[in-house]
Every structure is written in C-alpha cells, then in structure tokens.
Amino acid sequence: MLAVAAAISLAAFCGRDLASNPLLFVSTVLNGVSSAALYFIVASGFTLIFGLLRVTNLAHGSFYLAGGYIGYSIHEAIGSWLLALAGAGLAVGAMGLVFQVLLLRRVASDPIRESLLTIGLTVVVADVTLSVWGGTALDIGAPSVLDSSIHVGTLVYSQYRIALVGFALLIGAGLYVLLQRTRLGMTIRAGVDDPAILATTGVNVPFLLSLVFGLGALLAGVAGVAGGSYLSISQGEDARYLLISLLVVIVGGLGSVPGAAAGALLVGLVEAFAQVHLPTYSVLVTFAVMIVVLAFRPQGLFGGVQ
Amino acid sequence: MSTPALELRSVTRRFGGLVAVHDVDLRLEVGTKRALLGPNGAGKTTLVNLISGVVPPSSGEIDVFGVDVTRESGRRRVGRGLARTYQESKLFAGLNVQQNLMLALAGAHGGRWRPFPGGRATRARRERARELAHRVGLANQCGMLADALSHGGKRQLELAMALASEPRLLILDEPAAGLSPSERVMLTELLDELDEDLTLLLIEHDMNVALAVADSVTVMVDGTVMFNGTPGEASDSQLVHDIYLGSAHV
Amino acid sequence: MSENALEIRGLQGWRGSAHVLQDLDLDLASGRLGIVGRNGMGKTTLCESITGVLSGRGRVDGSISVFGRQIAQLPAYRRSRLGVAYVPQGRRLFSSLNVEETLRVAERRGPWTQARVFSLFPRLAERKKTKGTSLSGGEQQMLAIGRALLTQPKLLVMDEPSEGLAPIVVEQVVGACQTLADEGMNLLVVEQNLAAATAIADNLVVIANGRVVAKLTSAQLRDDPVLQRRYLGIGVDDAEHLELGSAQSHPR
Amino acid sequence: MSAVDRRASLMGTTDAVRLAGLGRHRLAAVAAIAVVAIALVAAPYVLTPYFFVQILIRSLWLGTVAVSLTFLIRYAGMISLAQTGIYGVAAYVTANLSVTRGVNQWAAAGVGISVAVALAFAVGALAARARAVYFLMLTLAVGVFIYYFALQYRPFTYGFSGINGVAPPSIGSVSLSDPHNFYWFALGTAVVCLLALYGFAHSPLGLALQADRDSPDRARALGMNPTLVRVVGFTVAGVVAAIGGVISVWFNGQVSPGSLDITRTIDILIIVVLGGVARLEGAWLGALLLSIMTVYLSDYTDHYLTVIGLVFMGVVLVSPNGVPGLVATSISGLRRLRAPASTPVSASPTQQENH
Amino acid sequence: ACSSSSDGSSSTGGGIAGSAQKDSKAAGDGVIKIGLLSTLDGPYAALGQAANMGAKVALVDAGATLDGTGDRNGIKDLTIGGQKVELVVESSDATPDAALAATQRLVEKDDVDVVVGPLSGDEGLAVKDYAKQHLDTTFVNGTSGAQNTTLRDPAPNFFRFTTDGAQWMAGLGDYAFTDLGYKKVVTLGEDYSFPYDQVGGFMTQYCAAGGQVPDKIWVPLGTKDFSSFIATMPTDVDAILVALGGADVLNFTKQIDQSPLAGKPILGGSIAVDGSVVKGLGERAEGIVSAGPVAELDTPEYKAYAAQLTKLFPNAAPPGLFDVGYYTEMKATLDALNTIGGKLEDGHKALNETLSGMQVVSPSGPVKLDENRQAIANNYIFQVTDGASKMIKTIPDVNQTLGMDRAEYVDQPANDRDHPSCP
Ligand SMILES: Nc1ncnc2c1ncn2[C@@H]1O[C@H](COP(=O)(O)OP(=O)(O)OP(=O)(O)O)[C@@H](O)[C@H]1O
Ligand SMILES: Nc1ncnc2c1ncn2[C@@H]1O[C@H](COP(=O)(O)OP(=O)(O)OP(=O)(O)O)[C@@H](O)[C@H]1O
Ligand SMILES: [Mg+2]
Ligand SMILES: [Mg+2]
C-alpha cells in the first residue's frame, strides 16, 4: 500500500518535472545514474567485506584514497590509464591483505574491535598520504578515448560518466556470479556463518577471509582511480566515500550485490534531484530518505531477514 | 464438557510449497499430559511455534483455555499461562543462571517491569530461582553465565525457565535431547511430579521419557495427525513402529 | 597399518578459563569407540580438541596423534586434510547456505558423493533448496553428518549424533555407523543415548571431570546396572547422586 | 545461619569460595574508590590550570557523553553512533535559547535536554527493530543527518560558525563561570549519571534489556516487549548524553557543526574503547586518556596523528577491554608468574559476553 | 531570519574552556613564544602547508634558521631584545572547534605570547571570541577572511594585516561589468561565511554598476559533484562567478566543460586560481579572471620574497594568497616585537600599540590598519594566461567598507545567502 502510494507520487513528481523542463530532467537522471555508477563501484568492495566478513571496514574510504593517489602517480609516470587502474587496484589489494593478515585477523570475531582497528588505519593513511602527495587536489584525467562529451540535441554529456555506468555493470555482474554461482562464493558465505566448523571441512578459513578482504580493498583501489578521474582526488575524500559506501550498502542490504546496485541508484538519484529542487537541504534529503527506508525495512531493500 | 486447555481446529501452516502442518485438530483437556511424537520433519516444532505465536497459521484457529488466540501476539499468550521451551536453547547468554531464572520469574508475575520493585519481591524471587535451579540439577551452577554451561546444562536451564513462569499449559520441545542418561531419569521424575492441573504437551524422541510421563500419545507424520491413543496402544501399534519407532522398541 | 587411528596422551584442555580436560589419555587402535559421560564432563571439549575447533574458545596442551601424525598444534583445516571430520554437537549448520550448497562446500573427491548422502538420508533429498537452519532438528542432524562424510574422512568424530533424531532414524544412523566402520572408517562417537552408544561401538570409555575413569565393553555396560549406576548415575537415589554430584562441580 | 552462609550452602562450595574472594575484591574496590575520590578532590589544587580545565573538566563531560554509549554497548548490545547527534541537539537548543532568545540558562538547559531526549526516544523507536550493524548504520545516518541539519539550517543553528557566547549559569550565588565551581558541578553530574545508569542496569528493566540483548525471542516468550525495552534503554542513554551536551556547551561557550561531526563520533567511540566496556566508569578514563594523548603527543612528533592511530590500534589489538583490561591482564599475569600453581582466575565478563 | 552571515550570535565570549589562564606567566621569562596556527589537517591541508612556508620566510628574513623543511618544524637562532624566539606550530582542520582547541593549546599549554593565525573564515571568528578573554596574549590573523572578525564587535588584541574576503573581490565587479561587458552573472559558492563575503564583495560593486545576478547557487559544504547544480544554472548569462577553492574548482571546471555551459567565461573567487591551486588545474584554468590581494609585482619586496620562498622551499608553488598572507602577518608581528625590543611585561600594551600603528610593505604592496585593526591594502585583478595568474589591474588602498561610509556599511545586513541581491 505504502509502496503504491510512494510509486504514484513519484510518478507524478517525475511527470511534472519532465513536462516543465525536459532537458533538466534528463540530465538530472543522467547525473543520478552516473553518480550511482561510481557509488556502486566504490561500495562494491565495501559490501563484499561488510556483507561477507561482517567487518565494518571503516578504512574503506582510505583504501579509495590510497588507490586514487597511487593511480595518479602511476598515470604520471607511464601515462596509461588502464595500467594506473590495474596498478592501483593491485597495490591497494596487497595493502588490504597485509593489514588483514597482520592486524585484523588477530581480533577476528569481535566486530567492534575490528572496526576500531580500521578506524586506526584511517588516521594513519590520511596522515601518510598527506605527507607523500601533499594537500593539493590531483586530477588523474579520464582516459583519452573517453575524454570528451556526447551531444544529443541540446543535451551535452560526458562520455566518461557514461562509460562509468558500463564499468559498474561489469563489476556488479562479476561479483554476483562469484558470490552466488561459484563454490568459492558459497565457501566464503559458509566461512562467515561458522568459520570453526568450515575449517573442519578442510578449508583454510583465515586465508580465505584474507583473500576476500584483499579483494574488497582491490575494488576500493580501482574505485579510487575511477573516481579520481571522474572528479579529483584529495584529502577528505576518504570520509566522503566511506559515508557514501555505508549508505549504499545499508540501504541496499548487507552483502547483496543487487542490493548495493539498488542502493547506489537510490542514493545517486535522490541526491541529484534534491540538488536540483532543494539545493540548500539536498544532503538532508539524501539522509532522510535513507533513514525512512531503514525505518521501514531495517534489513535494507534487498537484505534477507537476519 | 469443560473448556479444554488447548484446542486446535484445522490448523495449517505452509512454508512456500511445503505444508509443514496440515489440517491438524488437537484437543487437550486441562490436566492432560500428552506426548507428541513423529519422525523428523513431521511438523512438531512448527506446531509448537503456531501455538506459542512465533509463526502465524496459514489457516485454522487456536484456542487457549477457551479463548481464541489465533490473532494474539505471543506475548499476550504468555499472560494466559502458556510457556514453552525451545528445541535449540535460547538463553540469555550474558546473564548467569540465577538472573536468567529471575527474568523468567518476573515474566510470570504481574506489574513485572517496574524498574525498582520492593526488596522483598526481589528476595523472594531469588529464593524461587535457586529452588528451580536445584530442581533441574543446576544448583551448583547458579552463578555461572548461561553461555558457559555445557550443552546439557543449557537444556536444563531451558526447562527451568519454562517452569519458572508457573504455567498452566506447558509445552516442552525435546527436553531430554542432550541430557545424559542420569539427567533423563531426573527429568522423568520431575515431569512426573508436575501439578495435576498442569496441562503438558511433550515432544520427545526418547520413549523412556515420553511414555513414562504421558497419559496419551499423538503421532504426527508429514504434518498430519496419524494416531491418537494411550502409551500402551502406541507401543503396540504397528503403524507407529513402521513410521517412527523402528525395530528397537518392541 | 600399525599406527593407531587416534592416540591421546596427557591432554589438557581449557575452555574459557575453565580447566576442562585434565591429563586425559585415550586410544583408538581402529574401528569404533564410544564415549559416554554426564553433562558438562568435557566430552565436547575432547571432540573439539581433536578436530581443532577448540582453539577459538580455549586452548589445549598435550599430545594428539592420528595415524601416527602429531596434530595437537595443527590448524583445523590441516587436520581435516589428514582425514579427521567432525559432526558437532548442536549441528552448527551454515545459516546462509541451503542443503545442496552446504554439501557442495564440504565435498572432496572420494568414495562419498552427494548422491550417496542423499540415498543414506532420503529426507534431505527432498529439501535440497531449503536453508540448513530452516530444517527440522532431525534433518539438520542428517545434513551435519552428510557434510562431514563428504570430506572423505578416515576418522570421524561425532558429538551426540542421535540427539533429536526419531528412534527410527537413530537406527539408521547406528546402521550407517556400522556400515562406515565396516568400510574401514574409524569412528569416535560421543553418545548420551545409551542404547545407541552400545549399538554403535563395542568399546566405551567413560569420562568424568575431564578424565577417563573407565574403559568397558558395550556388553558390560549394557547388561550391568551396577556399572551404569556407578558411571552414569542411572537409577541413583539422592545420596548417591550427591556423591556423583561432586563430579558436577565446575572448575572456576 | 547468616545470609552468606545460607547462600554458600545453597550454591555449593565453589561459590562460597568465590564469595569469600568477592569479599577481598570488595575491599580492593573500596580502596580504589577512596583513592580516586581523594585524587578528584585534590585535582583542582595540584594540577596546572590548563590541565585542570582543558583536560580534566573536558574529560568529565566527554566521559558523560561516552558513558551513554558504554551503557548501550554493555547492557543492550546497541552500538549507537547517534550519541553525538543527541548531545549536539541538547547543546544547540540550550545555546540558541539562552544566547539568541535570552531564556534563563537553566530553563534553556531543561528545554535542551527535553528536546534531545524526545529525539532519542524517536530515534530509539525508529531504530529499535534494527539490530547489530543495521542499528549501527541507522544511528550513523541519524547522526550525520543532525550534523548536516546543524550545518544547513541557518535560522536556528547559524550554519558553519555555530552559536558562540554561551555563558554557564549560577546556582544561587555560586557562579559556575568559575572553573572550580564548574568542576564540582560537572563531577557531581557525572557521578549522578553513573549511579543512575548502574541503578537502571540492575533493575528488572535493566535485566530485561540484557535479556533482549541475548535472546529477543526468549524475551518475547517470557512476556516482555523487546522493542519497548530497547526504546526505553536508548532513551535512558539519551538522557545522559543530553546532560553531557548541556555541560559541554556551557564548558565550551560555543557549539558548531564541528562539535558533532563524524570525527567527534569517532572520538566518542575511541573513548569507549580505551576505557573498555566492562565497567561504566571506563568512559571517563577513556576520555581522560584521549584528551591527554591529543594534547601532549603533538609535542613530541609531527606525525602525532599516525602515532595516535597506532597507539589506538595497539590497545585494540592487545586488550579486548581497553586500558583497564590491559592493566588487569598484566597484573594477573604477574600474579600467575608468582604463583604458577594457583587455580586459573575466572574469565572477565566481557570476554564471556563477546560472542 | 539570518541576521548575520558570519557571526552566529552574540560574540561576548562564554564558557569555561576560554576562561582558563596561562599555566604560568609567560612574559619576561626570557623566551618569546610565537604560536603559528594553520590548517595542516583535513581537506584544506595544502593551504596550510603554503601558509606555514610564508610565515617561515618572514622568520628567516628576521634572522632565524629553520629546524627543518617539514610543515610542523620550528625555528632556531632568532633572538629579539636578548630573548630567544621560539615557534610553536599547531594545526586545525578548518573547523572553528578545532581552531579553538588548537588556540587553547597554544595559549594555555604552551604559553605563547603571540598567536599568528588562523587560516579560514569561521575559525577567525572563534579565535576572535577567544582573544577577548585573553587580553594578555596578542592575536595576529593568518589569512582568515571573515568580515565580521574585525568589522563588527572587534577584539582589542586581534590584528589583521590581511584584507577580508569581501575586500579580496574589490574591483572585480566593476571590471566584469565595465571592461568585460558582462551584464548578467550567475554565482556559485559553498554555503558558509567566506563565500558569502566573497560573493557579497563582488556584488556590492557589480550591482551598483548596473549588473544583474539572476541566481546565486549555494552548494552544501563538502559538495564535490557539481553536475546537478550546474544543470540548474540559467544558460542565458554572460559569465559564472565561482567562489570555490582548492579541489572544488578543479571538479567544477571539469564538469562545466561537459555541460551545455561549456565555454562560458569563468570569474574566479580569490582562492579559485590562487598560486597553489592553479598548478593542479592545468589547462582548464586558462582565461579565468579573478581578484585577490596577492599579485606578481615588479617590486623589490615581491622579488625578494619570491626568491627566498623558492630557496627555502624548492617545492613551493609560486607566491599565493596564503603564503603571502601569513608572511605579511608574521612580518608585522616580528617588526613590532623588534620595535619594542621584545618587552611584553606590560601586559602586551606596547606591543599592541605598536601593532596598531604599524605600516608594512608586504610583497603585495603597502599595508596599514584602520581603527578596528583591519588592513587597508591593494587588491588586484588577474587573468590566467599560460598556466599562471597574471595581474591585469591594481585597485589601490581598498578599505573594509569598500569605499562606502562606515556607519552605513555596518548598518546593512551582513553578507549571507540572500544579501546582497540584484536579480
Ligand atoms: N522457516 C521455515 N522455512 C522453510 N521450511 C521450514 C521452516 N520451518 C520448518 N520448515 C520445514 O517444515 C518441516 C517441519 O519442521 P519441524 O521443525 O516442525 O519438524 P519437527 O517435527 O519438529 O522435526 P524434528 O523432530 O526433527 O525436530 C521440515 O521439513 C522443515 O524443513
Ligand atoms: N566459557 C566457559 N567458561 C567456563 N567454563 C566453561 C566455558 N565453556 C564451557 N565451560 C564448562 O566446561 C565444561 C565442559 O563442557 P563440555 O561442553 O565439554 O561438556 P560435555 O561433556 O560435552 O557436556 P554435554 O553432555 O552437556 O554436552 C562444562 O562444565 C562447562 O560448564
Ligand atoms: Mg522439532
Ligand atoms: Mg557436549
């Protein structure tokens, strides 16, 4: 019932918007969707770690930041965007792996201490990246093939942003298959449910969990490069993207890849429309929508019952 | 005819395509001690969940002491004198045995959540809690966290908590599971000594316990009731042997 | 093979801060061994020491060897690869996997296949797509056993496998255990159901207060009420209960 | 038969021994309380003004805010990231009413606390159905929402620069503007909050809260209303956080979005961790430690943030129960070294509760 | 309802935190301690790094040796009036809270005699309030540019040798309307006091000249993705005024280039194309016209400063608003201390008096103070050509009221979301 009412008013709202200023409406939707794509890429690693390891990895933004900076340096050094993407991903993945193996693993099974450790890492990464890369905003620059705009009538739109949507779909599909359709995915899920018993079936659980953490960090690193080309990379981005990832994943539902996609889309669109219609309070609107969603569905849009 | 303690009228519960409980009628007069038997997956626990309000029925009605409770929350049913145990222990793991029992006792008395009740009530409750712990064989573990109890210990506490609320209708879901043979003997004695007026629905796979305690037996298979009778009739029934007891209990 | 399937010497085990296993020795040359004892005596702790599950919640000291290999300090997954499998007390199924997925995760190449598990427990075959934790108690037990079998064990440790099973299924499990043993698998079975325990194994050990207090044959225990009374407290009156009750006290 | 004897015979010998041990502990506890009390009384006279005001008094109200979270984690299993939001609302309302509307300071504080508590109730009602990480995230969203509200709703909050010039009130002729008087006031409030929280935790309602933490299903089956119990628990914590908020705004003389942003939320979390959740008093210890660290570490290194991060990670790694746990384990470790054959000490409560 | 843009409310200091006095009497202890407060943490860290470099150039000019090239390193070998001068470096993250806490540490814990800082607008307001409670400490601004730090209700011991955010825009309004012929401009800035002052400074003159501002867009603080805001901008304008700084300009220009507004001329706020930012902007900065207090001048002061800056800090960006600002403030402080021979025993009376009358010639021109201890100085119009901001016009001796009558100017509502306005 509630959903129907919401859908009707939403349709009415869109219709009015579309009629009054079609160009603005279309570009707002595009903005929402392409932001959503970036948010999804950032959040995918987070949902992996959060949903599977039940680790609230508050250093996810720091991984993003590190990925962006490393990608920037690689790009400066060799000029290849793809290599920057790969290099940053691998470097941050390795960083996450080491962090998990050396520190996180020692407090496994205590979620509070795990997230606190990641908070500690946040502080350290921010301080270190600042002393290495300085406080200036750095622009990685979109790959040259995508560094122009598409013109459709009076509509002008960035090619890179559209390409981001494709990239997000690719990552999403890959993760979904990995988690739901492969034995590795099942094993990972089992490892979260009861690591001790999974170990008795011959699975090296700590290794498996480290791998997942590394993969999550890798995705964050990749997102850092994608985001650093979309906007720019600078101090403070870590907290911003951490917050966005939290929102996306929670709204969508823990550990669910389709959920993260839906969450990203919701966050991106709500944000875009709020910025157009209620610029002053746009951030408030975004968070209010999240609160409402969670109040009615505490387990998120796609989350199963806990 | 007097009002029965429990009456189920064509109760059905589906999980997706599976009919876990199918069109069950059940009537327990006050003071009856009924054993509910049936193979694994027959729907016994589901039936208990329906009675205690954990899951709503897909169709059918449930009366407790003559009142239709089908649409009542589980919490309200407790107020009508219904108590149950869980097949998988659900205890307050971070509290000790005594605190667990005191909570159960508080749940049984009116005005229970006054933040700061009189000292006398608390003291009396503490006494009762200790007594209960003794009754189920946990006297030595009063101060132990529920989490630190052994599996069997947890099962014992489960039972004590159900007894604490001084129920008029008690449902026990496999109370003997996990208990050692000697504790099973204790359990049997304890159930035998239960109040005359207390109505008991006992799910149990250990026939030594079930048949010793029960005055009547119901057997469920695949969600439907297949047999009603006395314990003697049950152990003689070929049907019950074929689907449930097997060859061991001749 | 000349080596014992299982040989335990001077095993100390702590759970939380409680010293649960105290200098325990145990041998299983080959075949089946049953373990009985009252609640809280350390049976589960013993199983977890052997399978390596305990290390998360407690610690062990002493020597455990299977087929001649010292395993006391190995991580659980290495023990599994040496052929140790575990059916834990309380089943402990993976809550986010369904029946089929659970079995698939555990499966390793060998004589046991999913099909064979389903033929052992036909009830499971009907519930393939159900989440393990939504199954009925008895179905869960079957799944837990199936999960252990698919790791192709040489030594199977079972902690109260008959708990919650209907008598007819207990019979099946007992039968399955006998079959497994006949095929050369070694079994260590903790069992509260005396009938099942004596049916599964020819030899029993009684554990009290973290020690082996007696080694008996099944026939001895089954037929001798005095022994039953002495070791398991069956049929004791209150006075004797107190005597045994001291065995219930908990090291804190 | 004395009560203790009777209890001992009922519980069996092991428990009796434990009781005796408890007697010894009680003596130690009394001694510890005495030492702390003396230190607190002497503090204003022996500390430098900077330490007294910026570290000690600050820790008093920071601890009061943090203890609301310690309480929630310890007894309700709820990790709330909305506590900064709640204390911020109390602070903002108090500041706005007393500064721009000239309302009497006590009245302003009263309204501030009421509004914040009403908010806590609403948030509690909204979030009570969510558990674990969902609860954490929902409260985080609420906290961030309040932050942005403070930032954007200029008519009431004055945006980024916030509200300045809030003066502490006086009690009769005693002016709280004097740091010494303020100290006693803040200390008194902290003690009252502490005792009230302990009282609540041990009342039947507090027990119910713990019951709900461990097994909501069973709690329901015992006739409790878990949602209601959680809402009440959250609101009670909200009262304490709101009181902390009022004291903070009187202390700082100002409140701005920076007082309740995500770094502050993380600070509160860090405080709770440093202080440990085994005992509520830990919150104040944690506040003291964090204040000292942030202030004095920068004297020694340029990369003091990295050091704070590492120290913090170290504490988290080594001790599940904050710095007090660290101390306790090292003491018992020493004892064990001295008397290797003694029976093992009983596990710490948190260790058993973290599952 | 928002009566004031930059000042939340009454600014009589309150609270306990501000009332603690120094741990021990600092004056006459043989050491002069100067506290340097900027933002080395958080998103504005780059600005703080530049600021500290500028301040240290002034110290080195006065005879000090650097302890190291790090942001937080101190100095040695400087004495004034026989007293050793020490530098204590503190940092905030650009929030008033953090600035206040850092100031408290400097004053109450480290016993500094003079605080130089802070860096950003709202921090300055918080520090001014604090200054009122600590009259025996002297506060010299950093680059904080909120108008009301000195315009309304100033503190007697707070000095600002840099112009404010509105002054920094002086001349741009006229130039845009008259010289560039822009009749309609849309503005975009973050939603807090500094951009209010910047836009206000621009519009005061632009509207007076006859220009129109059909829409002002205020994005929430911390906005990074401007695309949806850009989508709502009217397209029939002649130019866009961007009152953003740091990373945000970079993001904004990237996105405007990919929108229907691509190619529209951009007018920059004072920190939009500042020396330390223009480097990151690359080609996108070309052609942007902006105004600000610091320009590449052909004066000996500028040249000496620029040379010294690159010598001490080879990685430094070309002179910009933040380093020159901090340099000027620190230089004024040191000059005043030298003039009085380091005598602070009189409760800073001599120091404060000297500062009030000080005139300094900074790398960006001569500076003197008005009766509120606020700088009167030159402002400049720039255009970015070949990757550097080139000065194209000088506006001499800009005062805080932008040439208007003081009483009249103070009576107007302060700059905020809605004021001034000329749609
Ligand atoms: N939540 C659920 N979702 C799906 N199926 C369920 C659910 N709960 C129970 N079932 C199914 O319903 C059937 C009956 O389960 P129930 O637990 O009532 O059996 P039971 O008679 O108690 O068996 P046991 O003696 O083994 O405990 C089982 O096949 C079980 O898999
Ligand atoms: N965390 C803990 N702290 C203290 N004692 C504990 C803890 N966990 C378990 N114990 C104790 O360890 C003892 C051994 O438990 P274990 O589970 O091995 O017994 P068991 O023989 O398997 O009993 P059951 O037949 O009931 O399953 C029990 O007495 C139990 O109370
Ligand atoms: Mg059942
Ligand atoms: Mg056991």
Coordinates of N, CA and C and ligand atoms in Angstrom, one line a residue, chain B residues 144 148-153 178, chain C residues 15-18 20 38-45 89 160 192 250, chain D residues 352, ligand 2:
Chain B
M144 N 26.9 -19.2 37.3 CA 27.6 -19.3 36.1 C 26.9 -18.7 34.9
A148 N 28.4 -20.3 29.5 CA 29.5 -21.2 29.9 C 29.0 -22.5 30.3
L149 N 27.7 -22.7 30.3 CA 27.1 -24.0 30.6 C 27.4 -25.0 29.5
S150 N 27.6 -26.3 29.8 CA 27.7 -27.3 28.8 C 26.4 -27.4 28.1
H151 N 26.4 -28.1 26.9 CA 25.2 -28.2 26.1 C 24.0 -28.7 27.0
G152 N 24.3 -29.8 27.8 CA 23.2 -30.4 28.6 C 22.8 -29.4 29.7
G153 N 23.7 -28.6 30.2 CA 23.4 -27.6 31.2 C 22.4 -26.6 30.7
G178 N 20.1 -34.1 24.5 CA 21.3 -33.5 25.1 C 21.5 -33.8 26.5
Chain C
R15 N 38.6 -24.3 28.5 CA 37.5 -23.7 27.8 C 37.2 -22.4 28.5
G16 N 37.3 -21.3 27.8 CA 37.3 -20.0 28.5 C 38.5 -20.1 29.5
S17 N 38.2 -20.0 30.8 CA 39.3 -20.1 31.8 C 39.1 -21.4 32.6
A18 N 38.1 -22.2 32.2 CA 37.9 -23.5 33.0 C 38.8 -24.6 32.5
V20 N 39.1 -27.9 31.7 CA 38.1 -28.9 31.5 C 38.6 -30.3 31.3
R38 N 28.5 -37.9 31.9 CA 27.3 -37.0 32.2 C 27.6 -35.6 31.6
N39 N 26.5 -34.8 31.7 CA 26.6 -33.4 31.2 C 27.7 -32.6 31.8
G40 N 28.4 -31.9 30.9 CA 29.4 -31.0 31.4 C 30.7 -31.6 31.8
M41 N 31.0 -32.9 31.4 CA 32.2 -33.6 31.9 C 33.4 -33.3 30.9
G42 N 33.1 -32.8 29.8 CA 34.2 -32.5 28.9 C 34.2 -33.2 27.6
K43 N 33.1 -33.9 27.3 CA 33.1 -34.7 26.1 C 33.3 -33.8 24.8
T44 N 32.5 -32.8 24.8 CA 32.6 -31.9 23.6 C 33.9 -31.2 23.5
T45 N 34.5 -30.9 24.7 CA 35.8 -30.3 24.7 C 36.8 -31.2 24.1
Q89 N 28.3 -31.0 18.0 CA 27.1 -31.0 18.9 C 26.3 -29.8 18.5
E160 N 27.3 -36.6 19.9 CA 25.8 -36.8 20.0 C 25.1 -36.8 18.7
Q192 N 24.8 -39.8 24.3 CA 24.1 -39.9 25.5 C 23.1 -41.0 25.5
H250 N 32.3 -27.4 39.1 CA 33.0 -26.8 37.9 C 34.2 -26.1 38.3
Chain D
Q352 N 33.4 -13.2 28.2 CA 32.4 -14.2 28.0 C 31.2 -13.6 27.3
Ligands
LIG2 N1 33.5 -20.2 28.6 C1 33.5 -21.0 29.7 N2 33.9 -20.7 30.9 C2 33.9 -21.5 31.9 N3 33.5 -22.8 31.8 C3 33.1 -23.3 30.6 C4 33.0 -22.4 29.5 N4 32.6 -23.1 28.4 C5 32.3 -24.3 28.9 N5 32.6 -24.4 30.2 C6 32.5 -25.6 31.1 O1 33.3 -26.7 30.5 C7 32.8 -27.9 30.9 C8 32.9 -28.9 29.8 O2 31.9 -28.6 28.8 P1 31.6 -29.7 27.5 O3 30.8 -29.0 26.6 O4 32.9 -30.2 27.1 O5 30.8 -30.8 28.3 P2 30.1 -32.1 27.7 O6 30.7 -33.3 28.4 O7 30.2 -32.1 26.2 O8 28.6 -31.9 28.2 P3 27.2 -32.2 27.5 O9 27.0 -33.6 27.6 O10 26.3 -31.4 28.3 O11 27.3 -31.7 26.1 C9 31.4 -27.7 31.3 O12 31.3 -27.9 32.7 C10 31.1 -26.2 31.0 O13 30.3 -25.6 32.0

